[in-house]
Coordinates of C-alpha atoms (C1' of nucleotides) in Angstrom, one line a residue:
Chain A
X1 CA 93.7 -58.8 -44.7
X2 CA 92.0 -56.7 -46.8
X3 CA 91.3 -54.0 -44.6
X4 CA 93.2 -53.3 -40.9
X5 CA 91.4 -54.6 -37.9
X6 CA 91.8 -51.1 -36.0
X7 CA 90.0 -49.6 -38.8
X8 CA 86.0 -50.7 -38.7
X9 CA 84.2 -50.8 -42.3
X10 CA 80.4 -50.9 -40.5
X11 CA 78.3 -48.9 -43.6
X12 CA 78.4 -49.9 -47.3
X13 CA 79.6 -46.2 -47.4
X14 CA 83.0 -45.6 -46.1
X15 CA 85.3 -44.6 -48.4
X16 CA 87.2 -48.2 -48.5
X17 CA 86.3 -49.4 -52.0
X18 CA 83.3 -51.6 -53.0
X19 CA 84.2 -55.3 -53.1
X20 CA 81.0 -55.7 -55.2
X21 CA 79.6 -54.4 -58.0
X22 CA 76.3 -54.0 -56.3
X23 CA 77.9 -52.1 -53.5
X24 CA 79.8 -50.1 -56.2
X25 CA 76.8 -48.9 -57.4
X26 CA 75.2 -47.7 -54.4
X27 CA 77.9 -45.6 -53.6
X28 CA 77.7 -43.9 -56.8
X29 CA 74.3 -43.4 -56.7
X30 CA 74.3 -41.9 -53.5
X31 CA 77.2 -39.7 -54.0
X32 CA 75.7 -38.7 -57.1
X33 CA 72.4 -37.5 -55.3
X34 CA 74.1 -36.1 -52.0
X35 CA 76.0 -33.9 -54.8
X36 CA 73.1 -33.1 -56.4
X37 CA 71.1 -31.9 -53.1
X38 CA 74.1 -30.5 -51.5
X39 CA 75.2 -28.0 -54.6
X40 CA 71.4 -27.1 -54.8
X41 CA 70.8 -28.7 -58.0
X42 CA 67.9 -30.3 -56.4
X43 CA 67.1 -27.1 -54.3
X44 CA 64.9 -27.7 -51.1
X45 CA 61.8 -28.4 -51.6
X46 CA 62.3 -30.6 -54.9
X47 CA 60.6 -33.4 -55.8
X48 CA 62.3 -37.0 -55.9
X49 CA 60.2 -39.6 -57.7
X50 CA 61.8 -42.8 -57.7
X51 CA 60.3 -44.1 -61.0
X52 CA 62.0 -40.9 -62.2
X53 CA 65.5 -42.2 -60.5
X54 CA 65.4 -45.4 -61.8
X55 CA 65.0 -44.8 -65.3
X56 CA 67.8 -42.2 -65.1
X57 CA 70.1 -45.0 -63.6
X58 CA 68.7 -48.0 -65.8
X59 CA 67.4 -49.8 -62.3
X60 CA 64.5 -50.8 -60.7
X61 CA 63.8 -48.5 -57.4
X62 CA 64.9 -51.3 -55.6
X63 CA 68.3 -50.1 -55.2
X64 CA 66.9 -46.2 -55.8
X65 CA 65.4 -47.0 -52.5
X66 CA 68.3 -48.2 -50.6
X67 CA 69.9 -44.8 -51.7
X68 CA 67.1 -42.8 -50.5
X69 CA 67.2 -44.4 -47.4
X70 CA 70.2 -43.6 -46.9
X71 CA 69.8 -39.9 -48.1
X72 CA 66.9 -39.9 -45.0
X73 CA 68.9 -40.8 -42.5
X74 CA 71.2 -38.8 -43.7
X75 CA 68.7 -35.6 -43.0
X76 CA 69.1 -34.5 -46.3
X77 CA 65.8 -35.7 -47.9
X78 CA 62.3 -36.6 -46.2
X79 CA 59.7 -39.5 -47.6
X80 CA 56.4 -39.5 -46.6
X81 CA 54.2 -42.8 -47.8
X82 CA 51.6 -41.3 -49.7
X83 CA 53.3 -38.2 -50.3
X84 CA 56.9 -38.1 -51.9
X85 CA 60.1 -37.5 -51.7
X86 CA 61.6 -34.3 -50.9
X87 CA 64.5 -32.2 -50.3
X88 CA 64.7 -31.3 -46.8
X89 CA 65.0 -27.6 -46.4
X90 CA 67.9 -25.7 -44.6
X91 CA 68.3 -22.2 -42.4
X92 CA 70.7 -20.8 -39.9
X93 CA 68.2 -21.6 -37.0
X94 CA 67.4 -24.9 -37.4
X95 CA 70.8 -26.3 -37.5
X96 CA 72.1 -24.3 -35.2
X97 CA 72.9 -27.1 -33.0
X98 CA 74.9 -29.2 -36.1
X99 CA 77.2 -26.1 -35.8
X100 CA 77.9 -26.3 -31.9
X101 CA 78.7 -29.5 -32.3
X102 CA 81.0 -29.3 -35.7
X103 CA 82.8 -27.0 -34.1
X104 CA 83.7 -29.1 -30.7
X105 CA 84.2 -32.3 -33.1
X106 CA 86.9 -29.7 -35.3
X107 CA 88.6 -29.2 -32.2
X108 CA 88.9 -33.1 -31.5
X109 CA 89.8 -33.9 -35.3
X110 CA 93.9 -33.9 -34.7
X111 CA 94.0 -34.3 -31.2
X112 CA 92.0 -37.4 -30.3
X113 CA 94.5 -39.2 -33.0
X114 CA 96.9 -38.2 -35.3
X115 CA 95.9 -37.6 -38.8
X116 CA 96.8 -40.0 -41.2
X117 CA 98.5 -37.9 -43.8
X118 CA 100.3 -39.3 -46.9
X119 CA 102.6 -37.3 -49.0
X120 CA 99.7 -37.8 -52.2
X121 CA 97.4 -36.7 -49.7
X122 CA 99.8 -33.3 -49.4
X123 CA 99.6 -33.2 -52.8
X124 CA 96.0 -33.5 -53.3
X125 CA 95.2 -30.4 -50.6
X126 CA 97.6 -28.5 -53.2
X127 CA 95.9 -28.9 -56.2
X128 CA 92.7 -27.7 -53.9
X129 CA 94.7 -24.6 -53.7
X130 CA 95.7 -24.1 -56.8
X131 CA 92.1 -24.5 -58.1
X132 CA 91.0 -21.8 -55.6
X133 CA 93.2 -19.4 -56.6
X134 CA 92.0 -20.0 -60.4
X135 CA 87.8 -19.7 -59.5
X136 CA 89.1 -16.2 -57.9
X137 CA 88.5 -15.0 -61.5
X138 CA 85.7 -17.2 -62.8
X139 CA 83.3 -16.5 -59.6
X140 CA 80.8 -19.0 -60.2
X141 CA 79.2 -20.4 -56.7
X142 CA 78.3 -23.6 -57.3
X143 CA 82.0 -24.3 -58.6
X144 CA 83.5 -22.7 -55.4
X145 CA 80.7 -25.1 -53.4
X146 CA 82.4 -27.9 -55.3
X147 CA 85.7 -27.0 -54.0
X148 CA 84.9 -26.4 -50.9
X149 CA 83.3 -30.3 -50.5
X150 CA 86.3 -31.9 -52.2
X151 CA 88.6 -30.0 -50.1
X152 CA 86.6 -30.8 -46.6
X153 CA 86.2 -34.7 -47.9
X154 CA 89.7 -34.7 -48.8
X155 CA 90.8 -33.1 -45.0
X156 CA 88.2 -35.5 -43.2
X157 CA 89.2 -38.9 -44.5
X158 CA 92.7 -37.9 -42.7
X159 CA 90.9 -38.0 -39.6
X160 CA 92.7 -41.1 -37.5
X161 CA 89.6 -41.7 -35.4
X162 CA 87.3 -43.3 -37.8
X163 CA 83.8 -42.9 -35.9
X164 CA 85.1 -39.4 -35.2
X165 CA 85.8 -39.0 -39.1
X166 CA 82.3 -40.6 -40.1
X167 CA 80.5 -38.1 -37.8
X168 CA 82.1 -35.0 -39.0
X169 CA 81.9 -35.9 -42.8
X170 CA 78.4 -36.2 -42.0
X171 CA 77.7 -33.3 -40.2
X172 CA 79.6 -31.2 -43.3
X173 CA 76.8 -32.7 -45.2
X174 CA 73.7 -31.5 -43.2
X175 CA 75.4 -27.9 -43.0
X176 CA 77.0 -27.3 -46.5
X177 CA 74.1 -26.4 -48.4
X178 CA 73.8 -23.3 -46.2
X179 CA 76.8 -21.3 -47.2
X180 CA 75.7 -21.7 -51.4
X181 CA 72.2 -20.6 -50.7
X182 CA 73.1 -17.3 -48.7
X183 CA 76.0 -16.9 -51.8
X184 CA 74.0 -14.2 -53.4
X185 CA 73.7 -11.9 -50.5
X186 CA 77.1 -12.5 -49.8
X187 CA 80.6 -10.8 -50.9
X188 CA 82.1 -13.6 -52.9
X189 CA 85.7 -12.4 -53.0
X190 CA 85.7 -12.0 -49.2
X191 CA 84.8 -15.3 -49.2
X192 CA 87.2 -17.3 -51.5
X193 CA 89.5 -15.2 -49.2
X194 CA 88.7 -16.7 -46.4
X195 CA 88.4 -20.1 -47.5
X196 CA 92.0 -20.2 -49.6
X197 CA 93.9 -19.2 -46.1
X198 CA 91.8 -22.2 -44.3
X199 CA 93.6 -24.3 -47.2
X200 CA 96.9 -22.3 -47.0
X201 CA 97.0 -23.0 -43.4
X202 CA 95.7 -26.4 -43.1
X203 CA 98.6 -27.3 -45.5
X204 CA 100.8 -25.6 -43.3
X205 CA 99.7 -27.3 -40.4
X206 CA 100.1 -30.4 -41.7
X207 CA 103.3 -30.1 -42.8
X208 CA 105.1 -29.4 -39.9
X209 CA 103.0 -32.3 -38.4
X210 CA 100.9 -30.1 -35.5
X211 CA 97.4 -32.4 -36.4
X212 CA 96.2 -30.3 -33.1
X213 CA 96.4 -26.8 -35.0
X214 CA 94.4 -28.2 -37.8
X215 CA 91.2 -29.1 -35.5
X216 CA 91.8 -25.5 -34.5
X217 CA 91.9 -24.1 -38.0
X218 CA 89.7 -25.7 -39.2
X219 CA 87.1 -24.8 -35.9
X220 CA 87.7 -20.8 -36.5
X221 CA 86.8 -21.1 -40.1
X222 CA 83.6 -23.1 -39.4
X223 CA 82.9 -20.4 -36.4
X224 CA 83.8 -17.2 -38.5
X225 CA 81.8 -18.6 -41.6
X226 CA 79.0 -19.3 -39.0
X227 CA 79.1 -15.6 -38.0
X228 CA 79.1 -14.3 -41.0
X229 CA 76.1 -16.0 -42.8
X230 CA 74.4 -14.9 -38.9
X231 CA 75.2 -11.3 -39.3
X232 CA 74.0 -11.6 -42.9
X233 CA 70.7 -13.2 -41.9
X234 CA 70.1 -10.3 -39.4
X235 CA 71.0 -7.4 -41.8
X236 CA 68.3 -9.1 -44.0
X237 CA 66.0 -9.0 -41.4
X238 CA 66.7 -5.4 -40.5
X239 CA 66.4 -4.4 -43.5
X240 CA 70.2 -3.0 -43.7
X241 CA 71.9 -2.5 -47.1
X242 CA 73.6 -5.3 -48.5
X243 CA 76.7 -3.7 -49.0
X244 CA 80.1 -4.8 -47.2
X245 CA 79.9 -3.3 -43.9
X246 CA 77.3 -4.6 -42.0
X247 CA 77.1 -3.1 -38.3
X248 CA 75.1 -4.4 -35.5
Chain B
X1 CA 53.0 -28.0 -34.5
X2 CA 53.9 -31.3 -33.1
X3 CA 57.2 -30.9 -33.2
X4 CA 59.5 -27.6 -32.1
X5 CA 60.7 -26.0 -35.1
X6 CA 64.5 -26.1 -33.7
X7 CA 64.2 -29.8 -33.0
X8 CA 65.2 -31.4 -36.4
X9 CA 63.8 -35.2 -36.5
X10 CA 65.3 -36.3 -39.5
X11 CA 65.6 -40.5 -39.2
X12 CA 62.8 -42.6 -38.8
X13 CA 63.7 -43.6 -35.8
X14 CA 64.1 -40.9 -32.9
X15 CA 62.1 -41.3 -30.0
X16 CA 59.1 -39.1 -31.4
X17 CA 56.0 -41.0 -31.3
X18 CA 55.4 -42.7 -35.2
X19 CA 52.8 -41.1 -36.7
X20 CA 52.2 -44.0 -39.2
X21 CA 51.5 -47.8 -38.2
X22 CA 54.8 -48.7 -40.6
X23 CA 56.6 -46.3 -38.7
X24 CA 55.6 -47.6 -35.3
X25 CA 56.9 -51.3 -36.5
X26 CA 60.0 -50.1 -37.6
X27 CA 60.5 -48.6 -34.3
X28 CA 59.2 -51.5 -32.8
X29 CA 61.1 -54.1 -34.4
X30 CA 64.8 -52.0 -34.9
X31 CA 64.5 -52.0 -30.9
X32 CA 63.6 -55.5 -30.1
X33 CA 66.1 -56.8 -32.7
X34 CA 68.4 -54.3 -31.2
X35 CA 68.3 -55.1 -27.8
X36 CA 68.6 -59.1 -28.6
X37 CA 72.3 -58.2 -30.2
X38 CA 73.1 -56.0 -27.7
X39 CA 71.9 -58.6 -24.2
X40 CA 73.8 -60.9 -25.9
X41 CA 70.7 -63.0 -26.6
X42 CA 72.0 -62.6 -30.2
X43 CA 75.9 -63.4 -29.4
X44 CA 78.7 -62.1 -32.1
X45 CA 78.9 -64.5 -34.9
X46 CA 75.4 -65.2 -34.7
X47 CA 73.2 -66.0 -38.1
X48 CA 69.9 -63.9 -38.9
X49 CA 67.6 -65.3 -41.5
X50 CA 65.6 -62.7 -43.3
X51 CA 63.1 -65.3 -44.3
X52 CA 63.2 -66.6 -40.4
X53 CA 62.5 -62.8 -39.5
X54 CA 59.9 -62.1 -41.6
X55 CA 58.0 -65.4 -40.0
X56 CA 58.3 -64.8 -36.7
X57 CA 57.0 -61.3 -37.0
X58 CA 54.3 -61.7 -39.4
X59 CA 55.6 -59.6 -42.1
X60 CA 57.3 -60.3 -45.3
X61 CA 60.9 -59.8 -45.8
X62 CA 60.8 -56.5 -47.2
X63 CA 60.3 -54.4 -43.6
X64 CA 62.5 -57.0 -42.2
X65 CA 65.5 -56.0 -44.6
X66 CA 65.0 -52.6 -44.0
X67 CA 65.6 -53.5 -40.5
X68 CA 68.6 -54.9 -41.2
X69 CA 69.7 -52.4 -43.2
X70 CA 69.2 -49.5 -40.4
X71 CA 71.4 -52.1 -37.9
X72 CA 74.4 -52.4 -40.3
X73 CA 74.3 -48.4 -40.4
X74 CA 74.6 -48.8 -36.9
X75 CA 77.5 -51.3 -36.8
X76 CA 75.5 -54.3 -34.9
X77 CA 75.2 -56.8 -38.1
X78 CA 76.9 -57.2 -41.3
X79 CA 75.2 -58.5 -44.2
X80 CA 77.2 -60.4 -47.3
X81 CA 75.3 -61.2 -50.8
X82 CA 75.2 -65.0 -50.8
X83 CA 76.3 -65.4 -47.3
X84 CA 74.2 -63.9 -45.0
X85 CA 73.8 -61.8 -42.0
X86 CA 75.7 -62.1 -39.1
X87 CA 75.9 -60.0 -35.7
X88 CA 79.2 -58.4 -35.8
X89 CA 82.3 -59.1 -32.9
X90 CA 83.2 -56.9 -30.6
X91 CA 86.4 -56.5 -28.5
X92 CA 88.2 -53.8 -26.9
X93 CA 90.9 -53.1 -29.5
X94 CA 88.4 -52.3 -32.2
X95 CA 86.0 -50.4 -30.1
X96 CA 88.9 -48.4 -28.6
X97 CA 88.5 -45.4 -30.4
X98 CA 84.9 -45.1 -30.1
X99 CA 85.5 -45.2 -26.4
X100 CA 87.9 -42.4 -26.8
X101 CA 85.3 -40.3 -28.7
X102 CA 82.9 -41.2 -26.4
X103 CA 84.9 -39.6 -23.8
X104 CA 85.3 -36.6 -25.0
X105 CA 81.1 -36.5 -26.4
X106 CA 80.3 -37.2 -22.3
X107 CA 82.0 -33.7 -22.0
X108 CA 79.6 -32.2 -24.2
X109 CA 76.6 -33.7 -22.7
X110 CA 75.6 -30.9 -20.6
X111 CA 77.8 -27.8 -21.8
X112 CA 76.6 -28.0 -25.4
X113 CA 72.9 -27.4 -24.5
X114 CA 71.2 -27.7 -21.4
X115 CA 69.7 -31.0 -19.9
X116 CA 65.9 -31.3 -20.6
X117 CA 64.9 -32.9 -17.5
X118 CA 61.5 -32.8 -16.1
X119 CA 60.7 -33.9 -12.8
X120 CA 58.9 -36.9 -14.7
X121 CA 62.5 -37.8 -15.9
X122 CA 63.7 -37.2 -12.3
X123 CA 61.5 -39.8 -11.4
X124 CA 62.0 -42.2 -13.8
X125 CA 65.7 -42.2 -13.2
X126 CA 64.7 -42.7 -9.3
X127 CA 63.2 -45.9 -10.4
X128 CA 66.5 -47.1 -12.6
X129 CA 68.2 -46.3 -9.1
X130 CA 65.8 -48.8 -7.1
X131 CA 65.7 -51.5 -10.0
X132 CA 69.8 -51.5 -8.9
X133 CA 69.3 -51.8 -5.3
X134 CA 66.7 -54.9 -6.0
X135 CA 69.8 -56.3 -8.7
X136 CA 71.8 -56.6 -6.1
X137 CA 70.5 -59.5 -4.6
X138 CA 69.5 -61.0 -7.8
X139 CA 73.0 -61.3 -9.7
X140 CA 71.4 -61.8 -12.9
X141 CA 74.2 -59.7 -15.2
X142 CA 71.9 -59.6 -18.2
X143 CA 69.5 -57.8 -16.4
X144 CA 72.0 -55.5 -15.0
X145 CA 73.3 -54.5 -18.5
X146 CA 69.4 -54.1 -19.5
X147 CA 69.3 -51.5 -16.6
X148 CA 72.0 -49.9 -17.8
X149 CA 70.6 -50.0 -21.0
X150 CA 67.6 -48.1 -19.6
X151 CA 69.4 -46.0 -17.6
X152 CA 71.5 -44.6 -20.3
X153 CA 68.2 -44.4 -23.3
X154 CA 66.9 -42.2 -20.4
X155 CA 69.7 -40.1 -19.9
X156 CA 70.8 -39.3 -23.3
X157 CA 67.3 -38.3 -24.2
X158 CA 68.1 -35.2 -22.0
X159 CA 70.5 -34.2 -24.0
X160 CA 69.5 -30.7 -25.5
X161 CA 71.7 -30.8 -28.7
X162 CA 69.9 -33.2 -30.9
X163 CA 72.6 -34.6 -33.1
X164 CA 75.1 -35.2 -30.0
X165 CA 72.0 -37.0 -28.6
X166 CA 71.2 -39.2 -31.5
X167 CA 75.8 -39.6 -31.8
X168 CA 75.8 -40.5 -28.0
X169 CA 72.9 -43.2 -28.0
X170 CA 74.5 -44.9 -31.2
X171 CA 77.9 -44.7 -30.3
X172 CA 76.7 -46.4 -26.8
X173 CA 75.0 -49.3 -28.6
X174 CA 78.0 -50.0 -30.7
X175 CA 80.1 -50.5 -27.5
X176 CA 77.3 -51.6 -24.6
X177 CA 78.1 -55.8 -25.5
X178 CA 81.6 -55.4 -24.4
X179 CA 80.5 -55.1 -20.9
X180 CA 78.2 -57.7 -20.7
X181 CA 80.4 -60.1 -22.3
X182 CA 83.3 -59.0 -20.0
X183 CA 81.1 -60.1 -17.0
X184 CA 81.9 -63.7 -16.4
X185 CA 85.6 -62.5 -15.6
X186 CA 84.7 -59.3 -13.5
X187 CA 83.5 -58.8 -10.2
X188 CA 80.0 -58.2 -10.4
X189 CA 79.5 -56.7 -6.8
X190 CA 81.9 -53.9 -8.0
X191 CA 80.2 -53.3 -11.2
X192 CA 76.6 -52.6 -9.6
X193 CA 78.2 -50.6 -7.0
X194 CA 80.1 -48.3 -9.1
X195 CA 76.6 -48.0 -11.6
X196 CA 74.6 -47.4 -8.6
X197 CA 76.8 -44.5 -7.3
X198 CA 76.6 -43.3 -11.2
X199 CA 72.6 -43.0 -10.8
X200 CA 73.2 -41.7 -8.2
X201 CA 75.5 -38.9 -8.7
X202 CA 73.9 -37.4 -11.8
X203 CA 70.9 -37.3 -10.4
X204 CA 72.1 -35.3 -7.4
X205 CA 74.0 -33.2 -10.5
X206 CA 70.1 -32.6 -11.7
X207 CA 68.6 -32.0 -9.2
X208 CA 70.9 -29.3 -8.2
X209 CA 70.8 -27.8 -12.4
X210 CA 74.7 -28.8 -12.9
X211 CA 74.2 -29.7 -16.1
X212 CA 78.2 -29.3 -16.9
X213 CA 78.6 -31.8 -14.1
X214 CA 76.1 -34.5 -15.8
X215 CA 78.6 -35.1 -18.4
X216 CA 81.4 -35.1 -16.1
X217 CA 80.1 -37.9 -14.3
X218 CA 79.1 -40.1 -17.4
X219 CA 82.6 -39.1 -18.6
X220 CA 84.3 -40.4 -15.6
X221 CA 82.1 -43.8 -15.1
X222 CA 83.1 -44.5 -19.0
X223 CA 86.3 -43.9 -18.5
X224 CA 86.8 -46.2 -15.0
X225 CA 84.8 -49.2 -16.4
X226 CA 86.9 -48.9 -19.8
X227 CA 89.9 -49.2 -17.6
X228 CA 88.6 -52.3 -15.8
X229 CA 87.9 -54.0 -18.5
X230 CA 91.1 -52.8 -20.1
X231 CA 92.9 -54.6 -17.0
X232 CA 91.0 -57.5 -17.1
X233 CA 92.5 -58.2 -20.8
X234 CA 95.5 -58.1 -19.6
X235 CA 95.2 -60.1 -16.4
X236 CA 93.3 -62.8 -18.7
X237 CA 96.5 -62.7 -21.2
X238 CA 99.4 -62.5 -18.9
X239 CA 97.7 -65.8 -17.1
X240 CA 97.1 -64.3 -14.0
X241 CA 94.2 -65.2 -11.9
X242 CA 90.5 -63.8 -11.8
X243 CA 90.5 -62.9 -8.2
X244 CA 89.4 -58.9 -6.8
X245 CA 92.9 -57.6 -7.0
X246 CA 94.3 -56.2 -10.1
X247 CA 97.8 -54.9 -10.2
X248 CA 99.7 -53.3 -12.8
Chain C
dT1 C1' 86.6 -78.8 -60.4
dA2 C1' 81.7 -78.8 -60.6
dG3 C1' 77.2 -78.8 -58.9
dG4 C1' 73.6 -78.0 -55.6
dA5 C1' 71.9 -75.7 -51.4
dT6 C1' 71.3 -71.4 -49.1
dT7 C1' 71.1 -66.5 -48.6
dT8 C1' 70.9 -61.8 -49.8
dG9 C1' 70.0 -58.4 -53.8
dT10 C1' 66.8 -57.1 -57.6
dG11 C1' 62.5 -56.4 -60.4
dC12 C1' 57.8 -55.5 -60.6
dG13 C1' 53.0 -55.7 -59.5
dT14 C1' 49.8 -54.6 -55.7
dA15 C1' 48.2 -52.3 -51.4
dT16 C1' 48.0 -48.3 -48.7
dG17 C1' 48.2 -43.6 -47.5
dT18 C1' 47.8 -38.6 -48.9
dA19 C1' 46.3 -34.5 -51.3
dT20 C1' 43.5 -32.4 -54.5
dT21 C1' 39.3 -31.6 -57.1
Chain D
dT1 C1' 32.1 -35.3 -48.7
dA2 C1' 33.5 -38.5 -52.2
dA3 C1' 36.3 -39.8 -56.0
dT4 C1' 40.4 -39.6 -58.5
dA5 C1' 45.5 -39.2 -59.1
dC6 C1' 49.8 -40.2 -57.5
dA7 C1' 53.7 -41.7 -54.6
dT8 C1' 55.7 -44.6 -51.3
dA9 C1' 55.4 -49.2 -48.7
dC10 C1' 54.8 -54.0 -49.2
dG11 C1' 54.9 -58.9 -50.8
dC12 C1' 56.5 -62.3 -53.8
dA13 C1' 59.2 -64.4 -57.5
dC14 C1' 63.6 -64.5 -59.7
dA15 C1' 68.7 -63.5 -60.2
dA16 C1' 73.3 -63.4 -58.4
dA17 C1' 76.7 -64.6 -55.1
dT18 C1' 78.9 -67.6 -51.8
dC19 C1' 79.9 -72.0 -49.5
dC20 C1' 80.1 -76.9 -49.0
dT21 C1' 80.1 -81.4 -50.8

DNA sequence: TAGGATTTGTGCGTATGTATT
DNA sequence: TAATACATACGCACAAATCCT
């Protein structure tokens, strides 16, 4: 009754509300700490104690530790008995094959079933855009990274297929940290560009109901971003200028 | 060092050797608890004690529970404060869009990365195909479904994109019961014949480097025994009867 | 409706493993 | 090399939630 039989609930993630309070709480928690990792306010590398995490929280590490377990399997932190906690670290090679694969699950994302796509939802994309167009002036990163992770949850919990939809939202995840550690080699404007014509057109999409076109979308914008924090990587390494033309 | 660098091993589980002796009984007991659910030993509904798992493998019920809680990420059990923990159902309506994904994931198999395959993994998939030839006198369907089981573990451990190999193997778990609990109603002599031309056909793919073709295959052999089963609902609801022929 | 039995979640002290001095 | 410091893993006792009588 409470939820529709089509639709499995198998994680105490899932967006589908916490029944109890206990549940509740875990879900804060961990989206409080996948925030926290994925907008590099723990940057890689940082220490998590969990004595540290539970006083902050007013809890034992009982329930710290179910987050962090979470957070591991996740790929976003690594524990190590004896050692710690830590912030898994991120670069263009190693998750090279997260990207090959987030772009063939993009393509999938309207096509392998419909996106379920309320008139609020509509609504909510819009705000994303109007929001966009006002960081164009304020230009601070980590906002923009903020944007960009409310916009892609937003888009993903459309997703009909719901393993489909887990997978991708998880994926985002492992990758995202990428694009707001290469931000200060990067041309900012160029990229707010970018992303406010991925909202602009994902909107579009959606509204004249072709979910196909939004996997597509969605798919170059992932592959151009890709590119671009590649080519950036190599003009570092070549020891190019890093100006706005970058030639190979 | 032990590990290539482009080879990310983030969970606690993937088949990398456990460096720890906590590790190793996670593994240890995640796959024997794993393959009771999914052989059925463990049928849908069932009840597992924490405190009865604890005793039986000498531990207390702390390991157990994280366990548990690794399983219920994976969609096998469900676990209620107050209640318990129970091994979740499985039919085809609420599996059918993980089928579809995993349709279109068999596609990737091969074309995202190439196969790793050694001539060792050649040769362990020669013995899955004479294990099937010796089934075929025995009959025994559970021990058909743990050759599949086998089979499969093998197989997707070639795949050369790590996160579609670590997707494929738990999307295969969360859908490998139906099968076996379709059995009583199937006709079993068709079921090893079409599995045994499945070994048999990606091997040849292989042996002869078609990766592309690997996925193909898989991609096909879901998609056929999907369909079977699919019938077999039907026949079973409209009242017909359980003989060889099928028709629409 | 209330109370007891059962089961999972939580809190905390201890054991074990790692790194550094 | 040995000892010390520190962090996670473990084990046990208690609390909270659910179900049945």
């Amino acid at each position: 009754m409470k939820t529709p039989t089509t639709d499995r609930d198998p994680s105490p993630l899932s967006e589908a509300g916490a029944s109890t309070a206990a549940q509740a709480r875990f879900q804060r928690l961990h989206k409080i700490l996948r925030d926290r990792i994925c907008l590099l306010d723990y940057a890689p590398g940082h220490h998590l104690g969990e004595e540290d995490l539970a006083q902050e929280f007013g809890t034992s590490r009982t329930p710290i530790r179910r987050v962090l377990g979470w957070l591991e399997s996740e790929g976003l932190i690594e524990r190590r008995h004896g050692v710690g906690t830590i912030v898994t670290d991120v670069d263009l090679r190693s998750l090279d094959q997260v990207y090959r694969l987030r772009l063939e699950l993009a393509s999938l994302m309207g096509r392998l079933a419909p996106m379920r796509c309320s008139d609020a939802d509509l609504a909510l994309l819009q705000t994303h855009l109007t929001r966009c167009s006002k960081l164009r002036q304020q230009r601070e990163p980590t906002e923009f990274a903020r944007l960009n992770m409310d916009f892609c949850v937003a888009l993903f919990s459309m997703i009909g297929n719901a393993p489909l939809r887990e997978i991708t939202e998880r994926l985002y995840f492992q990758t995202s940290r990428i694009w707001l550690k290469s931000v200060p080699a990067m041309d900012l404007e160029e990229e707010i560009s970018h992303f406010e014509r991925q909202i602009f057109d994902v909107i579009e999409a959606l509204r004249v109901g072709d979910h196909g076109a939004v996997g597509d979308i969605c798919r170059a914008h992932i592959s151009m971003s890709f590119n671009r924090m590649t080519l950036l990587r190599h003009a570092q390494a070549g020891g190019a200028s890093l100006g706005a033309t970058a030639t190979a």
